[in-house]
Amino acid sequence: MSHTDVAKTQESRGYEGGVLFPYVDVFEDAAGITLYADLPGVPKDKLNLRVDADALSIEGEVALPVPADMEASHVEVELPRYQRTFTLGKELDSEKIRAEFQNGVLKLSIPKVEHAKPRKIEVRVM
């Protein structure tokens, strides 16, 4: 993960307390951070994203339909919820987060605030 505070996850990978932690990849460039979270089985209407102060929370509920006349004989997805929280660094602009969700993968684009972006300084010859 990057050197920014978004890399400070409040949970470890795996599961705890009845929720799964989605696997996440974080990429950083001069413009900001792009975060990809795997949320298989979560429909868009069961996905919840929140920013509270400097905390970014991702929550999703797995919706696996089981016909009424069938009973599960083997279950590997016992925990039907995903949850993960990240601390956003002050150089990130939480007001401008963009989210896309396709094929069970959540993509968050989190830009840096203008003063945190690298800039070129022009040198004048006198």
Short mmCIF file of N, CA and C in Angstrom, two decimals:
data_model
loop_
_atom_site.label_atom_id
_atom_site.label_comp_id
_atom_site.label_asym_id
_atom_site.label_seq_id
_atom_site.Cartn_x
_atom_site.Cartn_y
_atom_site.Cartn_z
N MET A 1 0.83 -1.18 0.00
CA MET A 1 0.00 0.00 0.00
C MET A 1 0.88 1.24 0.00
N SER A 2 0.27 2.39 -0.14
CA SER A 2 1.02 3.63 -0.26
C SER A 2 1.51 4.14 1.08
N HIS A 3 2.28 5.19 1.02
CA HIS A 3 2.81 5.79 2.24
C HIS A 3 1.79 6.66 2.95
N THR A 4 0.65 6.91 2.33
CA THR A 4 -0.36 7.78 2.94
C THR A 4 -1.15 7.05 4.01
N ASP A 5 -1.92 7.81 4.77
CA ASP A 5 -2.67 7.23 5.88
C ASP A 5 -3.78 6.30 5.44
N VAL A 6 -4.17 6.32 4.14
CA VAL A 6 -5.22 5.40 3.70
C VAL A 6 -4.76 3.95 3.89
N ALA A 7 -3.48 3.74 3.95
CA ALA A 7 -2.95 2.39 4.13
C ALA A 7 -3.15 1.88 5.54
N LYS A 8 -3.51 2.73 6.46
CA LYS A 8 -3.72 2.31 7.84
C LYS A 8 -5.13 1.74 7.99
N THR A 9 -5.29 0.50 7.79
CA THR A 9 -6.59 -0.13 7.94
C THR A 9 -6.83 -0.43 9.42
N GLN A 10 -8.07 -0.30 9.84
CA GLN A 10 -8.40 -0.51 11.24
C GLN A 10 -8.63 -1.97 11.56
N GLU A 11 -8.66 -2.82 10.55
CA GLU A 11 -8.82 -4.24 10.80
C GLU A 11 -7.72 -4.98 10.06
N SER A 12 -7.46 -6.20 10.47
CA SER A 12 -6.52 -7.03 9.73
C SER A 12 -7.29 -7.79 8.67
N ARG A 13 -6.58 -8.46 7.78
CA ARG A 13 -7.26 -9.22 6.73
C ARG A 13 -7.94 -10.45 7.34
N GLY A 14 -8.98 -10.92 6.68
CA GLY A 14 -9.66 -12.12 7.16
C GLY A 14 -11.07 -11.81 7.60
N TYR A 15 -11.39 -12.26 8.82
CA TYR A 15 -12.73 -12.00 9.34
C TYR A 15 -12.67 -11.86 10.84
N GLU A 16 -13.67 -11.19 11.39
CA GLU A 16 -13.76 -10.99 12.83
C GLU A 16 -15.17 -10.54 13.16
N GLY A 17 -15.72 -11.06 14.21
CA GLY A 17 -17.01 -10.60 14.70
C GLY A 17 -18.15 -10.73 13.70
N GLY A 18 -18.15 -11.76 12.88
CA GLY A 18 -19.27 -11.98 11.97
C GLY A 18 -19.20 -11.22 10.66
N VAL A 19 -18.08 -10.60 10.34
CA VAL A 19 -17.95 -9.91 9.06
C VAL A 19 -16.65 -10.32 8.37
N LEU A 20 -16.69 -10.28 7.05
CA LEU A 20 -15.50 -10.53 6.23
C LEU A 20 -14.82 -9.21 5.92
N PHE A 21 -13.51 -9.21 5.82
CA PHE A 21 -12.78 -8.03 5.38
C PHE A 21 -12.48 -8.21 3.90
N PRO A 22 -13.00 -7.35 3.04
CA PRO A 22 -12.73 -7.52 1.61
C PRO A 22 -11.25 -7.29 1.30
N TYR A 23 -10.72 -8.04 0.36
CA TYR A 23 -9.36 -7.81 -0.10
C TYR A 23 -9.32 -6.50 -0.86
N VAL A 24 -8.28 -5.73 -0.63
CA VAL A 24 -8.18 -4.39 -1.19
C VAL A 24 -6.80 -4.19 -1.80
N ASP A 25 -6.76 -3.56 -2.98
CA ASP A 25 -5.52 -3.11 -3.60
C ASP A 25 -5.57 -1.60 -3.66
N VAL A 26 -4.46 -0.94 -3.30
CA VAL A 26 -4.39 0.52 -3.30
C VAL A 26 -3.23 0.95 -4.17
N PHE A 27 -3.50 1.87 -5.10
CA PHE A 27 -2.48 2.42 -5.98
C PHE A 27 -2.45 3.93 -5.80
N GLU A 28 -1.24 4.49 -5.85
CA GLU A 28 -1.11 5.93 -5.67
C GLU A 28 -0.31 6.52 -6.83
N ASP A 29 -0.75 7.69 -7.28
CA ASP A 29 0.03 8.46 -8.25
C ASP A 29 -0.01 9.92 -7.80
N ALA A 30 0.49 10.81 -8.62
CA ALA A 30 0.56 12.22 -8.25
C ALA A 30 -0.82 12.83 -8.02
N ALA A 31 -1.84 12.31 -8.69
CA ALA A 31 -3.19 12.87 -8.58
C ALA A 31 -3.97 12.38 -7.36
N GLY A 32 -3.64 11.19 -6.86
CA GLY A 32 -4.39 10.66 -5.72
C GLY A 32 -4.23 9.16 -5.56
N ILE A 33 -5.27 8.57 -4.98
CA ILE A 33 -5.26 7.14 -4.66
C ILE A 33 -6.42 6.47 -5.39
N THR A 34 -6.17 5.27 -5.89
CA THR A 34 -7.23 4.43 -6.45
C THR A 34 -7.27 3.16 -5.62
N LEU A 35 -8.43 2.84 -5.10
CA LEU A 35 -8.62 1.69 -4.23
C LEU A 35 -9.58 0.73 -4.91
N TYR A 36 -9.21 -0.54 -5.00
CA TYR A 36 -10.06 -1.59 -5.54
C TYR A 36 -10.39 -2.55 -4.40
N ALA A 37 -11.68 -2.81 -4.17
CA ALA A 37 -12.12 -3.74 -3.14
C ALA A 37 -12.94 -4.86 -3.77
N ASP A 38 -12.59 -6.10 -3.46
CA ASP A 38 -13.34 -7.26 -3.96
C ASP A 38 -14.53 -7.51 -3.05
N LEU A 39 -15.73 -7.45 -3.63
CA LEU A 39 -16.97 -7.66 -2.88
C LEU A 39 -17.88 -8.63 -3.62
N PRO A 40 -17.44 -9.89 -3.82
CA PRO A 40 -18.25 -10.84 -4.58
C PRO A 40 -19.57 -11.13 -3.89
N GLY A 41 -20.62 -11.18 -4.70
CA GLY A 41 -21.94 -11.51 -4.18
C GLY A 41 -22.70 -10.34 -3.60
N VAL A 42 -22.11 -9.14 -3.61
CA VAL A 42 -22.78 -7.96 -3.05
C VAL A 42 -23.45 -7.19 -4.19
N PRO A 43 -24.78 -7.04 -4.17
CA PRO A 43 -25.43 -6.21 -5.18
C PRO A 43 -25.29 -4.72 -4.81
N LYS A 44 -25.42 -3.85 -5.80
CA LYS A 44 -25.24 -2.41 -5.59
C LYS A 44 -26.13 -1.87 -4.47
N ASP A 45 -27.37 -2.37 -4.40
CA ASP A 45 -28.29 -1.84 -3.39
C ASP A 45 -27.94 -2.30 -1.96
N LYS A 46 -27.01 -3.23 -1.82
CA LYS A 46 -26.57 -3.70 -0.49
C LYS A 46 -25.16 -3.19 -0.16
N LEU A 47 -24.67 -2.23 -0.97
CA LEU A 47 -23.35 -1.65 -0.78
C LEU A 47 -23.50 -0.27 -0.13
N ASN A 48 -22.73 -0.02 0.93
CA ASN A 48 -22.82 1.25 1.65
C ASN A 48 -21.41 1.81 1.85
N LEU A 49 -21.20 3.03 1.37
CA LEU A 49 -19.93 3.73 1.53
C LEU A 49 -20.18 4.97 2.36
N ARG A 50 -19.29 5.23 3.34
CA ARG A 50 -19.45 6.40 4.21
C ARG A 50 -18.09 7.03 4.47
N VAL A 51 -18.10 8.36 4.59
CA VAL A 51 -16.93 9.08 5.07
C VAL A 51 -17.40 9.85 6.29
N ASP A 52 -16.75 9.60 7.41
CA ASP A 52 -17.07 10.28 8.66
C ASP A 52 -15.76 10.82 9.22
N ALA A 53 -15.62 12.14 9.20
CA ALA A 53 -14.36 12.79 9.58
C ALA A 53 -13.27 12.26 8.66
N ASP A 54 -12.28 11.55 9.18
CA ASP A 54 -11.21 11.03 8.33
C ASP A 54 -11.31 9.52 8.11
N ALA A 55 -12.47 8.93 8.40
CA ALA A 55 -12.66 7.48 8.25
C ALA A 55 -13.54 7.16 7.03
N LEU A 56 -13.02 6.30 6.16
CA LEU A 56 -13.76 5.81 5.01
C LEU A 56 -14.21 4.39 5.32
N SER A 57 -15.52 4.12 5.30
CA SER A 57 -16.06 2.80 5.60
C SER A 57 -16.71 2.19 4.37
N ILE A 58 -16.41 0.93 4.15
CA ILE A 58 -17.01 0.14 3.07
C ILE A 58 -17.77 -1.00 3.74
N GLU A 59 -19.07 -1.11 3.44
CA GLU A 59 -19.89 -2.19 3.98
C GLU A 59 -20.73 -2.78 2.85
N GLY A 60 -20.91 -4.07 2.86
CA GLY A 60 -21.72 -4.72 1.86
C GLY A 60 -22.30 -6.02 2.40
N GLU A 61 -23.50 -6.33 1.95
CA GLU A 61 -24.17 -7.55 2.38
C GLU A 61 -24.29 -8.50 1.19
N VAL A 62 -23.82 -9.72 1.38
CA VAL A 62 -23.88 -10.72 0.33
C VAL A 62 -25.32 -11.17 0.14
N ALA A 63 -25.75 -11.23 -1.10
CA ALA A 63 -27.11 -11.67 -1.40
C ALA A 63 -27.03 -12.90 -2.30
N LEU A 64 -26.95 -14.06 -1.67
CA LEU A 64 -26.93 -15.32 -2.41
C LEU A 64 -28.29 -15.99 -2.27
N PRO A 65 -29.08 -15.98 -3.33
CA PRO A 65 -30.43 -16.55 -3.23
C PRO A 65 -30.39 -18.07 -3.14
N VAL A 66 -31.11 -18.60 -2.18
CA VAL A 66 -31.23 -20.05 -2.02
C VAL A 66 -32.71 -20.39 -2.20
N PRO A 67 -33.03 -21.24 -3.16
CA PRO A 67 -34.43 -21.62 -3.36
C PRO A 67 -35.02 -22.21 -2.07
N ALA A 68 -36.29 -21.94 -1.83
CA ALA A 68 -36.97 -22.35 -0.59
C ALA A 68 -36.99 -23.86 -0.41
N ASP A 69 -37.01 -24.61 -1.51
CA ASP A 69 -37.10 -26.06 -1.39
C ASP A 69 -35.71 -26.74 -1.32
N MET A 70 -34.65 -25.94 -1.17
CA MET A 70 -33.30 -26.51 -1.10
C MET A 70 -32.66 -26.22 0.25
N GLU A 71 -31.76 -27.11 0.66
CA GLU A 71 -31.03 -26.93 1.90
C GLU A 71 -29.53 -27.04 1.58
N ALA A 72 -28.74 -26.18 2.16
CA ALA A 72 -27.30 -26.19 1.89
C ALA A 72 -26.66 -27.42 2.52
N SER A 73 -25.88 -28.14 1.73
CA SER A 73 -25.16 -29.30 2.26
C SER A 73 -23.69 -28.96 2.53
N HIS A 74 -23.23 -27.88 1.95
CA HIS A 74 -21.85 -27.41 2.17
C HIS A 74 -21.87 -25.89 2.05
N VAL A 75 -21.36 -25.19 3.05
CA VAL A 75 -21.38 -23.73 3.06
C VAL A 75 -19.98 -23.20 3.32
N GLU A 76 -19.46 -22.40 2.38
CA GLU A 76 -18.16 -21.76 2.58
C GLU A 76 -18.31 -20.27 2.85
N VAL A 77 -19.42 -19.68 2.42
CA VAL A 77 -19.67 -18.27 2.69
C VAL A 77 -20.63 -18.21 3.87
N GLU A 78 -20.05 -18.34 5.08
CA GLU A 78 -20.87 -18.33 6.28
C GLU A 78 -21.16 -16.91 6.77
N LEU A 79 -20.27 -15.98 6.46
CA LEU A 79 -20.40 -14.61 6.92
C LEU A 79 -20.94 -13.77 5.77
N PRO A 80 -22.18 -13.35 5.85
CA PRO A 80 -22.80 -12.68 4.70
C PRO A 80 -22.52 -11.19 4.60
N ARG A 81 -21.57 -10.65 5.39
CA ARG A 81 -21.32 -9.21 5.35
C ARG A 81 -19.84 -8.92 5.21
N TYR A 82 -19.55 -7.86 4.43
CA TYR A 82 -18.20 -7.33 4.32
C TYR A 82 -18.16 -5.99 5.05
N GLN A 83 -17.03 -5.71 5.68
CA GLN A 83 -16.87 -4.41 6.32
C GLN A 83 -15.38 -4.11 6.44
N ARG A 84 -15.00 -2.87 6.09
CA ARG A 84 -13.61 -2.46 6.23
C ARG A 84 -13.57 -0.94 6.36
N THR A 85 -12.70 -0.45 7.21
CA THR A 85 -12.59 0.98 7.45
C THR A 85 -11.14 1.42 7.29
N PHE A 86 -10.96 2.56 6.64
CA PHE A 86 -9.63 3.11 6.40
C PHE A 86 -9.57 4.53 6.94
N THR A 87 -8.40 4.95 7.38
CA THR A 87 -8.18 6.32 7.79
C THR A 87 -7.61 7.08 6.60
N LEU A 88 -8.28 8.18 6.24
CA LEU A 88 -7.82 8.99 5.12
C LEU A 88 -6.84 10.04 5.60
N GLY A 89 -5.74 10.19 4.89
CA GLY A 89 -4.76 11.20 5.23
C GLY A 89 -5.27 12.59 4.88
N LYS A 90 -4.68 13.59 5.49
CA LYS A 90 -5.10 14.97 5.26
C LYS A 90 -4.81 15.45 3.85
N GLU A 91 -3.92 14.76 3.13
CA GLU A 91 -3.63 15.16 1.76
C GLU A 91 -4.67 14.66 0.76
N LEU A 92 -5.65 13.87 1.23
CA LEU A 92 -6.70 13.35 0.36
C LEU A 92 -7.98 14.17 0.51
N ASP A 93 -8.67 14.39 -0.61
CA ASP A 93 -9.89 15.20 -0.64
C ASP A 93 -11.12 14.29 -0.57
N SER A 94 -11.63 14.08 0.63
CA SER A 94 -12.77 13.16 0.82
C SER A 94 -14.06 13.69 0.20
N GLU A 95 -14.12 14.97 -0.10
CA GLU A 95 -15.31 15.56 -0.74
C GLU A 95 -15.42 15.16 -2.21
N LYS A 96 -14.35 14.70 -2.81
CA LYS A 96 -14.34 14.41 -4.24
C LYS A 96 -14.13 12.93 -4.57
N ILE A 97 -14.46 12.05 -3.64
CA ILE A 97 -14.32 10.61 -3.89
C ILE A 97 -15.33 10.18 -4.95
N ARG A 98 -14.84 9.41 -5.93
CA ARG A 98 -15.71 8.84 -6.96
C ARG A 98 -15.73 7.33 -6.78
N ALA A 99 -16.92 6.75 -6.93
CA ALA A 99 -17.07 5.30 -6.75
C ALA A 99 -17.70 4.68 -7.99
N GLU A 100 -17.13 3.54 -8.40
CA GLU A 100 -17.68 2.73 -9.48
C GLU A 100 -17.76 1.29 -8.98
N PHE A 101 -18.81 0.57 -9.39
CA PHE A 101 -19.00 -0.80 -8.94
C PHE A 101 -19.38 -1.65 -10.14
N GLN A 102 -18.53 -2.65 -10.45
CA GLN A 102 -18.79 -3.49 -11.60
C GLN A 102 -18.27 -4.89 -11.34
N ASN A 103 -19.11 -5.89 -11.59
CA ASN A 103 -18.73 -7.31 -11.46
C ASN A 103 -18.15 -7.64 -10.09
N GLY A 104 -18.72 -7.07 -9.03
CA GLY A 104 -18.27 -7.38 -7.68
C GLY A 104 -17.00 -6.67 -7.24
N VAL A 105 -16.52 -5.73 -8.05
CA VAL A 105 -15.32 -4.97 -7.71
C VAL A 105 -15.68 -3.50 -7.55
N LEU A 106 -15.37 -2.95 -6.38
CA LEU A 106 -15.59 -1.54 -6.09
C LEU A 106 -14.31 -0.78 -6.40
N LYS A 107 -14.42 0.29 -7.17
CA LYS A 107 -13.27 1.14 -7.49
C LYS A 107 -13.54 2.52 -6.91
N LEU A 108 -12.67 2.96 -6.00
CA LEU A 108 -12.78 4.29 -5.43
C LEU A 108 -11.60 5.12 -5.90
N SER A 109 -11.89 6.30 -6.43
CA SER A 109 -10.85 7.25 -6.82
C SER A 109 -10.88 8.38 -5.81
N ILE A 110 -9.77 8.56 -5.11
CA ILE A 110 -9.69 9.56 -4.04
C ILE A 110 -8.59 10.55 -4.42
N PRO A 111 -8.95 11.74 -4.89
CA PRO A 111 -7.92 12.70 -5.32
C PRO A 111 -7.22 13.36 -4.15
N LYS A 112 -6.03 13.84 -4.42
CA LYS A 112 -5.30 14.62 -3.43
C LYS A 112 -5.82 16.06 -3.47
N VAL A 113 -5.74 16.74 -2.34
CA VAL A 113 -6.08 18.17 -2.32
C VAL A 113 -5.03 18.89 -3.15
N GLU A 114 -5.40 20.02 -3.71
CA GLU A 114 -4.50 20.73 -4.62
C GLU A 114 -3.14 21.02 -4.02
N HIS A 115 -3.08 21.46 -2.78
CA HIS A 115 -1.79 21.82 -2.21
C HIS A 115 -0.89 20.61 -1.94
N ALA A 116 -1.44 19.41 -1.99
CA ALA A 116 -0.63 18.20 -1.77
C ALA A 116 -0.11 17.60 -3.07
N LYS A 117 -0.62 18.09 -4.22
CA LYS A 117 -0.17 17.56 -5.50
C LYS A 117 1.18 18.17 -5.86
N PRO A 118 2.04 17.37 -6.46
CA PRO A 118 3.32 17.93 -6.88
C PRO A 118 3.12 18.97 -7.97
N ARG A 119 3.94 19.97 -7.96
CA ARG A 119 3.83 21.00 -9.00
C ARG A 119 5.22 21.37 -9.46
N LYS A 120 5.28 21.81 -10.69
CA LYS A 120 6.55 22.20 -11.27
C LYS A 120 6.76 23.69 -11.01
N ILE A 121 7.97 24.04 -10.64
CA ILE A 121 8.31 25.43 -10.39
C ILE A 121 9.13 25.92 -11.58
N GLU A 122 8.65 26.98 -12.19
CA GLU A 122 9.35 27.53 -13.34
C GLU A 122 10.53 28.38 -12.87
N VAL A 123 11.67 28.17 -13.52
CA VAL A 123 12.86 28.93 -13.19
C VAL A 123 13.03 30.02 -14.24
N ARG A 124 13.13 31.26 -13.76
CA ARG A 124 13.34 32.39 -14.66
C ARG A 124 14.82 32.73 -14.72
N VAL A 125 15.27 33.10 -15.88
CA VAL A 125 16.65 33.54 -16.07
C VAL A 125 16.66 35.05 -15.99
N MET A 126 17.57 35.58 -15.17
CA MET A 126 17.63 37.04 -14.99
C MET A 126 18.90 37.61 -15.54
#
